């Protein structure tokens, strides 16, 4: 495809993102890209576009030799997988925003890209309007990436902001996120951290060459956070955010997870409100860099799809440099986390599993402690998300190794023994 060639698009999906893209393309005539057909599920819905643009037959798009780009922005995972694989096999380039499908099938899709030589781009699938995938892929094309952490789900950030700053109830905040088009059709995906971990698994591939199924990455959402946690956060001058984090450890492996976290007020992420996303990258010489932008919504997501379409004019493909040109890194469980845990009763908390407990408050109805726990505990046990227990990471939570003597002394002092 040369740079002057017209891109003829077959679009799957005309929901929040699909319609957004349709409008955005109309306002970008310089791109020389036009939508030839749109495949939708229900033919009889009233839509703001000419009727003859639409079909319900996917093969009309997938088998049209004139269509050289398939843009897929539908909701269902397996149909999206089928569309993307057929399109690549039929020699078409593909732009997709189906983060769940991409995250769950990435190893297969990597092979298919190699086999077909076609391009599969998906910038919109992580952090919507923020060009984080292409930056990780191209700009951080080296092994000096120390850490990356971010707020990668707009809905949960929107809910936390509205609950704690405007005192909206969880239900009302979620309803508003749904009305504004930020939430997944199954809001559990947002609230339980599944959407965030899907995005995080994609970003880990482009940051470190890690291809890990999202279900193997330790994660949780905001569903266990209590009002009393927000009170403690306020006392300590922290904000509560759902943070995706990855850090290269001294052993060369990567600590990675998605969990709620107390964020200090001078942390870049505390600045990220509502449906905005933010990513802080720490690299060898540049120190910290902060990417910020809208992480959900019609036009912000469509803008990333548009940018991918534009990149196809010059045959852009992800090279997966960290995976294929460097030594890909691996995730590890061999580190510790500093955590805050709030709970109704001590009997739900295996205190002996903590390396140390540095603070505890046992008098109020809702009790809490701050302590250090091996990361493995979160992977292997479930007590921290059961019986109304809430676990929130403390700021800068990752501890690579422990000074055991110092910790024992601290615990004994707190227990009033010395
Ligand atoms: N439900 C997603 C979010 C939409 O809230 O971030 C954008 O991927």
Short mmCIF file of N, CA and C in Angstrom, two decimals, residues 172-344:
data_model
loop_
_atom_site.label_atom_id
_atom_site.label_comp_id
_atom_site.label_asym_id
_atom_site.label_seq_id
_atom_site.Cartn_x
_atom_site.Cartn_y
_atom_site.Cartn_z
N UNK A 172 -24.82 5.34 41.60
CA UNK A 172 -25.09 6.52 40.77
C UNK A 172 -23.89 6.86 39.90
N UNK A 173 -22.69 6.71 40.48
CA UNK A 173 -21.48 7.03 39.71
C UNK A 173 -21.33 6.06 38.54
N UNK A 174 -21.63 4.78 38.79
CA UNK A 174 -21.54 3.78 37.72
C UNK A 174 -22.57 4.07 36.63
N UNK A 175 -23.77 4.42 37.07
CA UNK A 175 -24.85 4.73 36.11
C UNK A 175 -24.43 5.89 35.20
N UNK A 176 -23.83 6.90 35.80
CA UNK A 176 -23.38 8.07 35.03
C UNK A 176 -22.29 7.65 34.03
N UNK A 177 -21.36 6.80 34.48
CA UNK A 177 -20.29 6.32 33.58
C UNK A 177 -20.90 5.57 32.40
N UNK A 178 -21.97 4.79 32.70
CA UNK A 178 -22.63 4.04 31.62
C UNK A 178 -23.30 5.00 30.64
N UNK A 179 -24.00 6.01 31.20
CA UNK A 179 -24.70 6.97 30.33
C UNK A 179 -23.72 7.73 29.44
N UNK A 180 -22.53 7.99 29.95
CA UNK A 180 -21.56 8.76 29.19
C UNK A 180 -20.78 7.90 28.19
N UNK A 181 -21.06 6.58 28.20
CA UNK A 181 -20.44 5.69 27.21
C UNK A 181 -19.04 5.24 27.58
N UNK A 182 -18.68 5.31 28.87
CA UNK A 182 -17.33 4.87 29.29
C UNK A 182 -17.31 3.40 29.68
N UNK A 183 -18.42 2.93 30.27
CA UNK A 183 -18.41 1.60 30.89
C UNK A 183 -18.57 0.50 29.86
N UNK A 184 -18.02 -0.67 30.17
CA UNK A 184 -18.23 -1.86 29.35
C UNK A 184 -19.70 -2.27 29.44
N UNK A 185 -20.19 -3.03 28.43
CA UNK A 185 -21.61 -3.45 28.51
C UNK A 185 -21.82 -4.34 29.73
N UNK A 186 -20.81 -5.11 30.12
CA UNK A 186 -20.88 -5.80 31.41
C UNK A 186 -19.98 -5.02 32.38
N UNK A 187 -20.58 -4.18 33.24
CA UNK A 187 -19.76 -3.28 34.08
C UNK A 187 -18.82 -4.01 35.04
N UNK A 188 -19.09 -5.32 35.26
CA UNK A 188 -18.17 -6.10 36.10
C UNK A 188 -16.74 -6.06 35.54
N UNK A 189 -16.64 -6.01 34.21
CA UNK A 189 -15.32 -5.99 33.58
C UNK A 189 -14.51 -4.78 34.05
N UNK A 190 -15.19 -3.65 34.18
CA UNK A 190 -14.51 -2.45 34.68
C UNK A 190 -14.27 -2.56 36.18
N UNK A 191 -15.37 -2.80 36.91
CA UNK A 191 -15.35 -2.69 38.37
C UNK A 191 -14.42 -3.72 39.01
N UNK A 192 -14.33 -4.90 38.43
CA UNK A 192 -13.49 -5.95 39.03
C UNK A 192 -12.07 -5.97 38.47
N UNK A 193 -11.72 -4.95 37.71
CA UNK A 193 -10.32 -4.81 37.26
C UNK A 193 -9.97 -5.67 36.05
N UNK A 194 -10.98 -6.29 35.44
CA UNK A 194 -10.68 -7.19 34.31
C UNK A 194 -10.30 -6.40 33.06
N UNK A 195 -11.02 -5.32 32.81
CA UNK A 195 -10.66 -4.48 31.66
C UNK A 195 -9.24 -3.92 31.84
N UNK A 196 -8.95 -3.50 33.06
CA UNK A 196 -7.61 -2.93 33.32
C UNK A 196 -6.52 -3.97 33.11
N UNK A 197 -6.75 -5.19 33.58
CA UNK A 197 -5.69 -6.19 33.44
C UNK A 197 -5.57 -6.66 31.98
N UNK A 198 -6.67 -6.63 31.23
CA UNK A 198 -6.57 -6.93 29.80
C UNK A 198 -5.65 -5.92 29.12
N UNK A 199 -5.89 -4.65 29.43
CA UNK A 199 -5.05 -3.60 28.83
C UNK A 199 -3.61 -3.73 29.30
N UNK A 200 -3.46 -4.09 30.60
CA UNK A 200 -2.12 -4.17 31.16
C UNK A 200 -1.32 -5.30 30.49
N UNK A 201 -1.99 -6.41 30.18
CA UNK A 201 -1.25 -7.51 29.55
C UNK A 201 -0.76 -7.06 28.16
N UNK A 202 -1.56 -6.24 27.45
CA UNK A 202 -1.10 -5.73 26.15
C UNK A 202 0.08 -4.78 26.33
N UNK A 203 -0.01 -3.92 27.33
CA UNK A 203 1.08 -2.96 27.54
C UNK A 203 2.36 -3.66 27.99
N UNK A 204 2.22 -4.74 28.76
CA UNK A 204 3.42 -5.49 29.19
C UNK A 204 4.14 -6.10 27.99
N UNK A 205 3.37 -6.47 26.97
CA UNK A 205 3.99 -7.01 25.75
C UNK A 205 4.84 -5.95 25.08
N UNK A 206 4.29 -4.74 24.98
CA UNK A 206 5.04 -3.69 24.27
C UNK A 206 6.11 -3.05 25.15
N UNK A 207 5.95 -3.14 26.46
CA UNK A 207 6.97 -2.55 27.36
C UNK A 207 8.14 -3.51 27.57
N UNK A 208 7.82 -4.78 27.78
CA UNK A 208 8.86 -5.73 28.22
C UNK A 208 8.91 -7.03 27.41
N UNK A 209 8.06 -7.17 26.40
CA UNK A 209 8.05 -8.43 25.62
C UNK A 209 7.39 -9.58 26.36
N UNK A 210 6.66 -9.26 27.42
CA UNK A 210 5.98 -10.29 28.20
C UNK A 210 4.64 -10.61 27.53
N UNK A 211 4.39 -11.89 27.22
CA UNK A 211 3.04 -12.24 26.74
C UNK A 211 2.42 -13.18 27.77
N UNK A 212 1.66 -12.60 28.64
CA UNK A 212 1.05 -13.36 29.74
C UNK A 212 -0.47 -13.25 29.59
N UNK A 213 -1.16 -14.37 29.73
CA UNK A 213 -2.62 -14.30 29.68
C UNK A 213 -3.10 -13.42 30.85
N UNK A 214 -4.07 -12.53 30.61
CA UNK A 214 -4.47 -11.61 31.69
C UNK A 214 -4.92 -12.32 32.96
N UNK A 215 -5.50 -13.52 32.82
CA UNK A 215 -5.97 -14.20 34.04
C UNK A 215 -4.79 -14.66 34.91
N UNK A 216 -3.58 -14.68 34.36
CA UNK A 216 -2.40 -15.05 35.17
C UNK A 216 -1.74 -13.84 35.84
N UNK A 217 -2.26 -12.66 35.56
CA UNK A 217 -1.68 -11.46 36.18
C UNK A 217 -2.53 -11.12 37.41
N UNK A 218 -1.89 -11.00 38.57
CA UNK A 218 -2.65 -10.72 39.80
C UNK A 218 -3.38 -9.38 39.66
N UNK A 219 -4.69 -9.43 39.90
CA UNK A 219 -5.45 -8.19 39.74
C UNK A 219 -6.68 -8.18 40.65
N UNK A 220 -7.15 -7.00 40.90
CA UNK A 220 -8.43 -6.80 41.58
C UNK A 220 -8.97 -5.45 41.13
N UNK A 221 -10.24 -5.20 41.42
CA UNK A 221 -10.83 -3.93 41.01
C UNK A 221 -11.14 -3.07 42.22
N UNK A 222 -12.22 -2.30 42.11
CA UNK A 222 -12.55 -1.38 43.20
C UNK A 222 -13.77 -1.86 43.98
N UNK A 223 -14.20 -3.12 43.70
CA UNK A 223 -15.46 -3.59 44.28
C UNK A 223 -15.40 -3.79 45.78
N UNK A 224 -14.22 -3.92 46.37
CA UNK A 224 -14.14 -4.17 47.81
C UNK A 224 -13.85 -2.90 48.62
N UNK A 225 -13.63 -1.79 47.93
CA UNK A 225 -13.26 -0.56 48.65
C UNK A 225 -14.45 -0.04 49.45
N UNK A 226 -14.19 0.34 50.69
CA UNK A 226 -15.25 0.78 51.61
C UNK A 226 -15.11 2.28 51.88
N UNK A 227 -16.19 2.85 52.35
CA UNK A 227 -16.15 4.27 52.70
C UNK A 227 -15.08 4.53 53.76
N UNK A 228 -14.93 3.57 54.71
CA UNK A 228 -13.94 3.76 55.78
C UNK A 228 -12.51 3.82 55.20
N UNK A 229 -12.28 3.15 54.07
CA UNK A 229 -10.96 3.22 53.42
C UNK A 229 -10.70 4.64 52.92
N UNK A 230 -11.77 5.26 52.41
CA UNK A 230 -11.64 6.62 51.90
C UNK A 230 -11.33 7.58 53.05
N UNK A 231 -11.91 7.29 54.24
CA UNK A 231 -11.65 8.14 55.41
C UNK A 231 -10.17 8.03 55.81
N UNK A 232 -9.65 6.79 55.84
CA UNK A 232 -8.23 6.59 56.17
C UNK A 232 -7.36 7.29 55.12
N UNK A 233 -7.73 7.14 53.84
CA UNK A 233 -6.95 7.78 52.77
C UNK A 233 -6.88 9.29 53.01
N UNK A 234 -8.01 9.86 53.38
CA UNK A 234 -8.06 11.30 53.59
C UNK A 234 -7.16 11.71 54.77
N UNK A 235 -7.22 10.91 55.86
CA UNK A 235 -6.38 11.20 57.03
C UNK A 235 -4.90 11.18 56.66
N UNK A 236 -4.56 10.25 55.78
CA UNK A 236 -3.14 10.09 55.42
C UNK A 236 -2.76 10.96 54.22
N UNK A 237 -3.69 11.77 53.73
CA UNK A 237 -3.49 12.63 52.55
C UNK A 237 -3.14 11.83 51.31
N UNK A 238 -3.87 10.72 51.13
CA UNK A 238 -3.72 9.89 49.93
C UNK A 238 -5.01 9.94 49.12
N UNK A 239 -4.89 9.54 47.85
CA UNK A 239 -6.07 9.27 47.02
C UNK A 239 -6.11 7.76 46.77
N UNK A 240 -7.30 7.22 46.53
CA UNK A 240 -7.37 5.81 46.15
C UNK A 240 -7.55 5.73 44.64
N UNK A 241 -6.66 4.97 43.97
CA UNK A 241 -6.75 4.80 42.52
C UNK A 241 -6.59 3.32 42.19
N UNK A 242 -7.14 2.90 41.05
CA UNK A 242 -6.87 1.54 40.57
C UNK A 242 -5.63 1.64 39.68
N UNK A 243 -4.52 1.08 40.19
CA UNK A 243 -3.22 1.30 39.52
C UNK A 243 -2.70 0.00 38.92
N UNK A 244 -2.33 0.08 37.66
CA UNK A 244 -1.62 -1.02 37.00
C UNK A 244 -0.14 -0.69 37.08
N UNK A 245 0.66 -1.66 37.49
CA UNK A 245 2.07 -1.34 37.75
C UNK A 245 2.99 -2.46 37.27
N UNK A 246 4.15 -2.08 36.79
CA UNK A 246 5.17 -3.08 36.45
C UNK A 246 6.53 -2.45 36.70
N UNK A 247 7.42 -3.23 37.30
CA UNK A 247 8.74 -2.70 37.65
C UNK A 247 9.79 -3.78 37.44
N UNK A 248 10.88 -3.37 36.77
CA UNK A 248 11.97 -4.33 36.56
C UNK A 248 12.76 -4.45 37.86
N UNK A 249 12.94 -5.66 38.35
CA UNK A 249 13.65 -5.87 39.61
C UNK A 249 15.13 -6.15 39.35
N UNK A 250 15.91 -6.17 40.45
CA UNK A 250 17.35 -6.39 40.27
C UNK A 250 17.66 -7.77 39.69
N UNK A 251 16.76 -8.73 39.89
CA UNK A 251 17.00 -10.07 39.34
C UNK A 251 16.65 -10.15 37.85
N UNK A 252 16.33 -9.01 37.25
CA UNK A 252 16.08 -8.96 35.81
C UNK A 252 14.65 -9.33 35.44
N UNK A 253 13.86 -9.74 36.43
CA UNK A 253 12.46 -10.08 36.13
C UNK A 253 11.55 -8.89 36.49
N UNK A 254 10.27 -9.07 36.19
CA UNK A 254 9.35 -7.93 36.32
C UNK A 254 8.26 -8.23 37.36
N UNK A 255 8.06 -7.30 38.26
CA UNK A 255 6.92 -7.35 39.18
C UNK A 255 5.77 -6.64 38.49
N UNK A 256 4.64 -7.33 38.32
CA UNK A 256 3.52 -6.69 37.60
C UNK A 256 2.18 -7.10 38.16
N UNK A 257 1.25 -6.17 38.26
CA UNK A 257 -0.08 -6.45 38.84
C UNK A 257 -0.99 -5.24 38.59
N UNK A 258 -2.29 -5.45 38.87
CA UNK A 258 -3.27 -4.35 38.82
C UNK A 258 -4.07 -4.41 40.12
N UNK A 259 -3.91 -3.42 40.99
CA UNK A 259 -4.57 -3.45 42.30
C UNK A 259 -4.89 -2.02 42.74
N UNK A 260 -5.90 -1.86 43.60
CA UNK A 260 -6.14 -0.51 44.14
C UNK A 260 -4.95 -0.07 44.97
N UNK A 261 -4.69 1.22 44.93
CA UNK A 261 -3.47 1.72 45.58
C UNK A 261 -3.73 3.10 46.20
N UNK A 262 -3.11 3.33 47.36
CA UNK A 262 -3.08 4.69 47.92
C UNK A 262 -2.01 5.46 47.15
N UNK A 263 -2.41 6.61 46.65
CA UNK A 263 -1.49 7.41 45.83
C UNK A 263 -1.26 8.73 46.55
N UNK A 264 0.01 9.11 46.69
CA UNK A 264 0.32 10.38 47.38
C UNK A 264 -0.13 11.55 46.53
N UNK A 265 -0.39 12.68 47.20
CA UNK A 265 -0.93 13.82 46.45
C UNK A 265 0.07 14.42 45.46
N UNK A 266 1.38 14.14 45.67
CA UNK A 266 2.33 14.68 44.70
C UNK A 266 2.68 13.67 43.60
N UNK A 267 1.98 12.53 43.61
CA UNK A 267 2.17 11.54 42.53
C UNK A 267 1.41 12.02 41.29
N UNK A 268 2.02 11.85 40.11
CA UNK A 268 1.34 12.26 38.88
C UNK A 268 -0.06 11.66 38.77
N UNK A 269 -0.20 10.42 39.26
CA UNK A 269 -1.48 9.74 39.07
C UNK A 269 -2.60 10.35 39.91
N UNK A 270 -2.25 11.08 40.97
CA UNK A 270 -3.32 11.67 41.79
C UNK A 270 -4.00 12.80 41.01
N UNK A 271 -3.33 13.29 39.99
CA UNK A 271 -3.84 14.36 39.15
C UNK A 271 -4.89 13.83 38.15
N UNK A 272 -4.91 12.50 37.98
CA UNK A 272 -5.77 11.89 36.95
C UNK A 272 -7.18 11.68 37.52
N UNK A 273 -8.14 12.41 36.99
CA UNK A 273 -9.51 12.37 37.52
C UNK A 273 -10.49 11.87 36.46
N UNK A 274 -11.67 11.50 36.92
CA UNK A 274 -12.76 11.12 36.01
C UNK A 274 -12.32 10.07 35.00
N UNK A 275 -12.74 10.23 33.73
CA UNK A 275 -12.46 9.17 32.75
C UNK A 275 -11.07 9.30 32.16
N UNK A 276 -10.28 10.21 32.68
CA UNK A 276 -8.91 10.34 32.17
C UNK A 276 -8.07 9.14 32.58
N UNK A 277 -7.07 8.84 31.79
CA UNK A 277 -6.06 7.83 32.11
C UNK A 277 -4.72 8.54 32.22
N UNK A 278 -3.77 7.90 32.87
CA UNK A 278 -2.43 8.47 32.97
C UNK A 278 -1.42 7.35 33.08
N UNK A 279 -0.27 7.54 32.48
CA UNK A 279 0.78 6.52 32.54
C UNK A 279 2.10 7.22 32.88
N UNK A 280 2.78 6.71 33.92
CA UNK A 280 4.09 7.26 34.30
C UNK A 280 5.15 6.23 33.92
N UNK A 281 6.08 6.66 33.11
CA UNK A 281 7.15 5.76 32.66
C UNK A 281 8.46 6.24 33.27
N UNK A 282 9.22 5.31 33.82
CA UNK A 282 10.51 5.68 34.39
C UNK A 282 11.58 4.93 33.61
N UNK A 283 12.49 5.68 33.02
CA UNK A 283 13.51 5.02 32.21
C UNK A 283 14.89 5.48 32.64
N UNK A 284 15.91 4.78 32.14
CA UNK A 284 17.28 4.95 32.59
C UNK A 284 17.75 6.39 32.69
N UNK A 285 17.67 7.14 31.62
CA UNK A 285 18.27 8.47 31.61
C UNK A 285 17.24 9.60 31.67
N UNK A 286 16.05 9.33 31.16
CA UNK A 286 15.05 10.41 31.08
C UNK A 286 14.37 10.66 32.41
N UNK A 287 14.52 9.71 33.35
CA UNK A 287 13.78 9.77 34.62
C UNK A 287 12.29 9.61 34.33
N UNK A 288 11.43 10.40 35.00
CA UNK A 288 9.99 10.12 34.85
C UNK A 288 9.37 10.90 33.70
N UNK A 289 8.44 10.24 32.99
CA UNK A 289 7.64 10.93 31.99
C UNK A 289 6.18 10.57 32.24
N UNK A 290 5.31 11.51 31.98
CA UNK A 290 3.90 11.32 32.32
C UNK A 290 3.04 11.52 31.08
N UNK A 291 2.26 10.51 30.73
CA UNK A 291 1.32 10.59 29.61
C UNK A 291 -0.08 10.72 30.18
N UNK A 292 -0.85 11.60 29.62
CA UNK A 292 -2.16 11.89 30.22
C UNK A 292 -3.18 12.17 29.13
N UNK A 293 -4.36 11.62 29.26
CA UNK A 293 -5.40 11.91 28.27
C UNK A 293 -6.66 11.13 28.56
N UNK A 294 -7.68 11.36 27.74
CA UNK A 294 -8.96 10.67 27.97
C UNK A 294 -8.83 9.19 27.64
N UNK A 295 -9.27 8.35 28.58
CA UNK A 295 -9.08 6.91 28.44
C UNK A 295 -10.33 6.17 28.00
N UNK A 296 -11.40 6.89 27.76
CA UNK A 296 -12.65 6.25 27.36
C UNK A 296 -13.52 7.31 26.68
N UNK A 297 -14.55 6.82 25.99
CA UNK A 297 -15.47 7.76 25.33
C UNK A 297 -15.33 7.70 23.82
N UNK A 298 -16.37 8.19 23.15
CA UNK A 298 -16.49 8.02 21.70
C UNK A 298 -15.33 8.65 20.91
N UNK A 299 -15.18 9.95 20.95
CA UNK A 299 -14.16 10.61 20.12
C UNK A 299 -12.73 10.30 20.58
N UNK A 300 -12.45 10.29 21.90
CA UNK A 300 -11.07 9.96 22.30
C UNK A 300 -10.64 8.59 21.79
N UNK A 301 -11.56 7.59 21.83
CA UNK A 301 -11.21 6.26 21.36
C UNK A 301 -11.09 6.27 19.83
N UNK A 302 -12.04 6.96 19.18
CA UNK A 302 -12.00 7.04 17.72
C UNK A 302 -10.71 7.72 17.25
N UNK A 303 -10.19 8.66 18.03
CA UNK A 303 -8.97 9.36 17.60
C UNK A 303 -7.80 8.39 17.50
N UNK A 304 -7.74 7.40 18.41
CA UNK A 304 -6.66 6.42 18.35
C UNK A 304 -6.86 5.47 17.16
N UNK A 305 -8.12 5.10 16.89
CA UNK A 305 -8.40 4.25 15.72
C UNK A 305 -7.99 5.00 14.45
N UNK A 306 -8.33 6.28 14.41
CA UNK A 306 -7.99 7.11 13.25
C UNK A 306 -6.47 7.14 13.04
N UNK A 307 -5.75 7.27 14.13
CA UNK A 307 -4.29 7.34 14.02
C UNK A 307 -3.72 6.02 13.50
N UNK A 308 -4.32 4.90 13.93
CA UNK A 308 -3.88 3.60 13.40
C UNK A 308 -4.17 3.49 11.91
N UNK A 309 -5.36 3.97 11.51
CA UNK A 309 -5.71 3.92 10.08
C UNK A 309 -4.68 4.74 9.29
N UNK A 310 -4.35 5.92 9.82
CA UNK A 310 -3.37 6.77 9.14
C UNK A 310 -2.02 6.06 9.03
N UNK A 311 -1.66 5.33 10.08
CA UNK A 311 -0.35 4.63 10.09
C UNK A 311 -0.31 3.53 9.04
N UNK A 312 -1.46 3.00 8.69
CA UNK A 312 -1.49 1.94 7.67
C UNK A 312 -1.12 2.48 6.29
N UNK A 313 -1.25 3.80 6.10
CA UNK A 313 -0.85 4.37 4.80
C UNK A 313 0.62 4.14 4.53
N UNK A 314 1.41 4.13 5.59
CA UNK A 314 2.84 3.85 5.38
C UNK A 314 3.22 2.45 5.88
N UNK A 315 2.25 1.55 5.83
CA UNK A 315 2.47 0.12 6.11
C UNK A 315 3.05 -0.13 7.50
N UNK A 316 2.64 0.69 8.45
CA UNK A 316 3.18 0.52 9.80
C UNK A 316 2.73 -0.80 10.40
N UNK A 317 3.66 -1.50 11.01
CA UNK A 317 3.34 -2.73 11.75
C UNK A 317 4.05 -2.67 13.09
N UNK A 318 3.46 -3.28 14.12
CA UNK A 318 4.21 -3.43 15.37
C UNK A 318 5.28 -4.49 15.11
N UNK A 319 6.49 -4.18 15.52
CA UNK A 319 7.54 -5.21 15.36
C UNK A 319 7.67 -6.07 16.62
N UNK A 320 6.99 -5.70 17.68
CA UNK A 320 7.12 -6.40 18.97
C UNK A 320 8.61 -6.54 19.30
N UNK A 321 9.26 -5.38 19.30
CA UNK A 321 10.72 -5.35 19.41
C UNK A 321 11.21 -6.00 20.69
N UNK A 322 10.51 -5.74 21.81
CA UNK A 322 11.00 -6.28 23.10
C UNK A 322 10.89 -7.80 23.11
N UNK A 323 10.00 -8.33 22.30
CA UNK A 323 9.81 -9.77 22.28
C UNK A 323 10.75 -10.45 21.29
N UNK A 324 10.86 -9.85 20.10
CA UNK A 324 11.60 -10.53 19.05
C UNK A 324 13.05 -10.03 18.91
N UNK A 325 13.31 -8.76 19.24
CA UNK A 325 14.66 -8.22 19.02
C UNK A 325 15.48 -8.14 20.30
N UNK A 326 14.83 -8.21 21.43
CA UNK A 326 15.54 -8.22 22.72
C UNK A 326 15.22 -9.54 23.39
N UNK A 327 15.81 -9.71 24.58
CA UNK A 327 15.43 -10.89 25.34
C UNK A 327 14.13 -10.56 26.08
N UNK A 328 13.03 -11.26 25.75
CA UNK A 328 11.78 -10.92 26.45
C UNK A 328 11.90 -11.18 27.95
N UNK A 329 11.28 -10.33 28.74
CA UNK A 329 11.36 -10.51 30.20
C UNK A 329 10.21 -11.38 30.69
N UNK A 330 10.33 -11.77 31.96
CA UNK A 330 9.28 -12.62 32.56
C UNK A 330 8.74 -11.95 33.81
N UNK A 331 7.52 -12.28 34.16
CA UNK A 331 6.98 -11.81 35.43
C UNK A 331 7.53 -12.69 36.55
N UNK A 332 7.63 -12.12 37.74
CA UNK A 332 8.08 -12.90 38.90
C UNK A 332 7.13 -12.69 40.08
N UNK A 333 7.10 -13.68 40.98
CA UNK A 333 6.34 -13.53 42.23
C UNK A 333 7.29 -13.27 43.40
N UNK A 334 8.57 -13.11 43.09
CA UNK A 334 9.59 -13.09 44.13
C UNK A 334 9.86 -11.67 44.64
N UNK A 335 8.89 -11.10 45.30
CA UNK A 335 9.06 -9.77 45.91
C UNK A 335 7.96 -9.59 46.96
N UNK A 336 7.97 -8.47 47.63
CA UNK A 336 7.01 -8.21 48.72
C UNK A 336 6.22 -6.94 48.41
N UNK A 337 5.07 -6.82 49.05
CA UNK A 337 4.26 -5.62 48.88
C UNK A 337 3.91 -5.01 50.23
N UNK A 338 3.92 -3.70 50.29
CA UNK A 338 3.46 -3.02 51.50
C UNK A 338 1.98 -2.71 51.29
N UNK A 339 1.15 -3.28 52.17
CA UNK A 339 -0.30 -3.20 51.94
C UNK A 339 -1.04 -2.64 53.16
N UNK A 340 -2.19 -2.07 52.86
CA UNK A 340 -3.18 -1.68 53.87
C UNK A 340 -4.32 -2.68 53.71
N UNK A 341 -4.79 -3.24 54.82
CA UNK A 341 -5.92 -4.17 54.74
C UNK A 341 -6.97 -3.73 55.75
N UNK A 342 -8.21 -3.54 55.31
CA UNK A 342 -9.28 -3.24 56.28
C UNK A 342 -10.25 -4.41 56.29
N UNK A 343 -10.85 -4.64 57.48
CA UNK A 343 -11.61 -5.89 57.65
C UNK A 343 -12.58 -5.74 58.81
N UNK A 344 -13.54 -6.70 58.87
CA UNK A 344 -14.55 -6.67 59.93
C UNK A 344 -14.09 -7.42 61.17
#
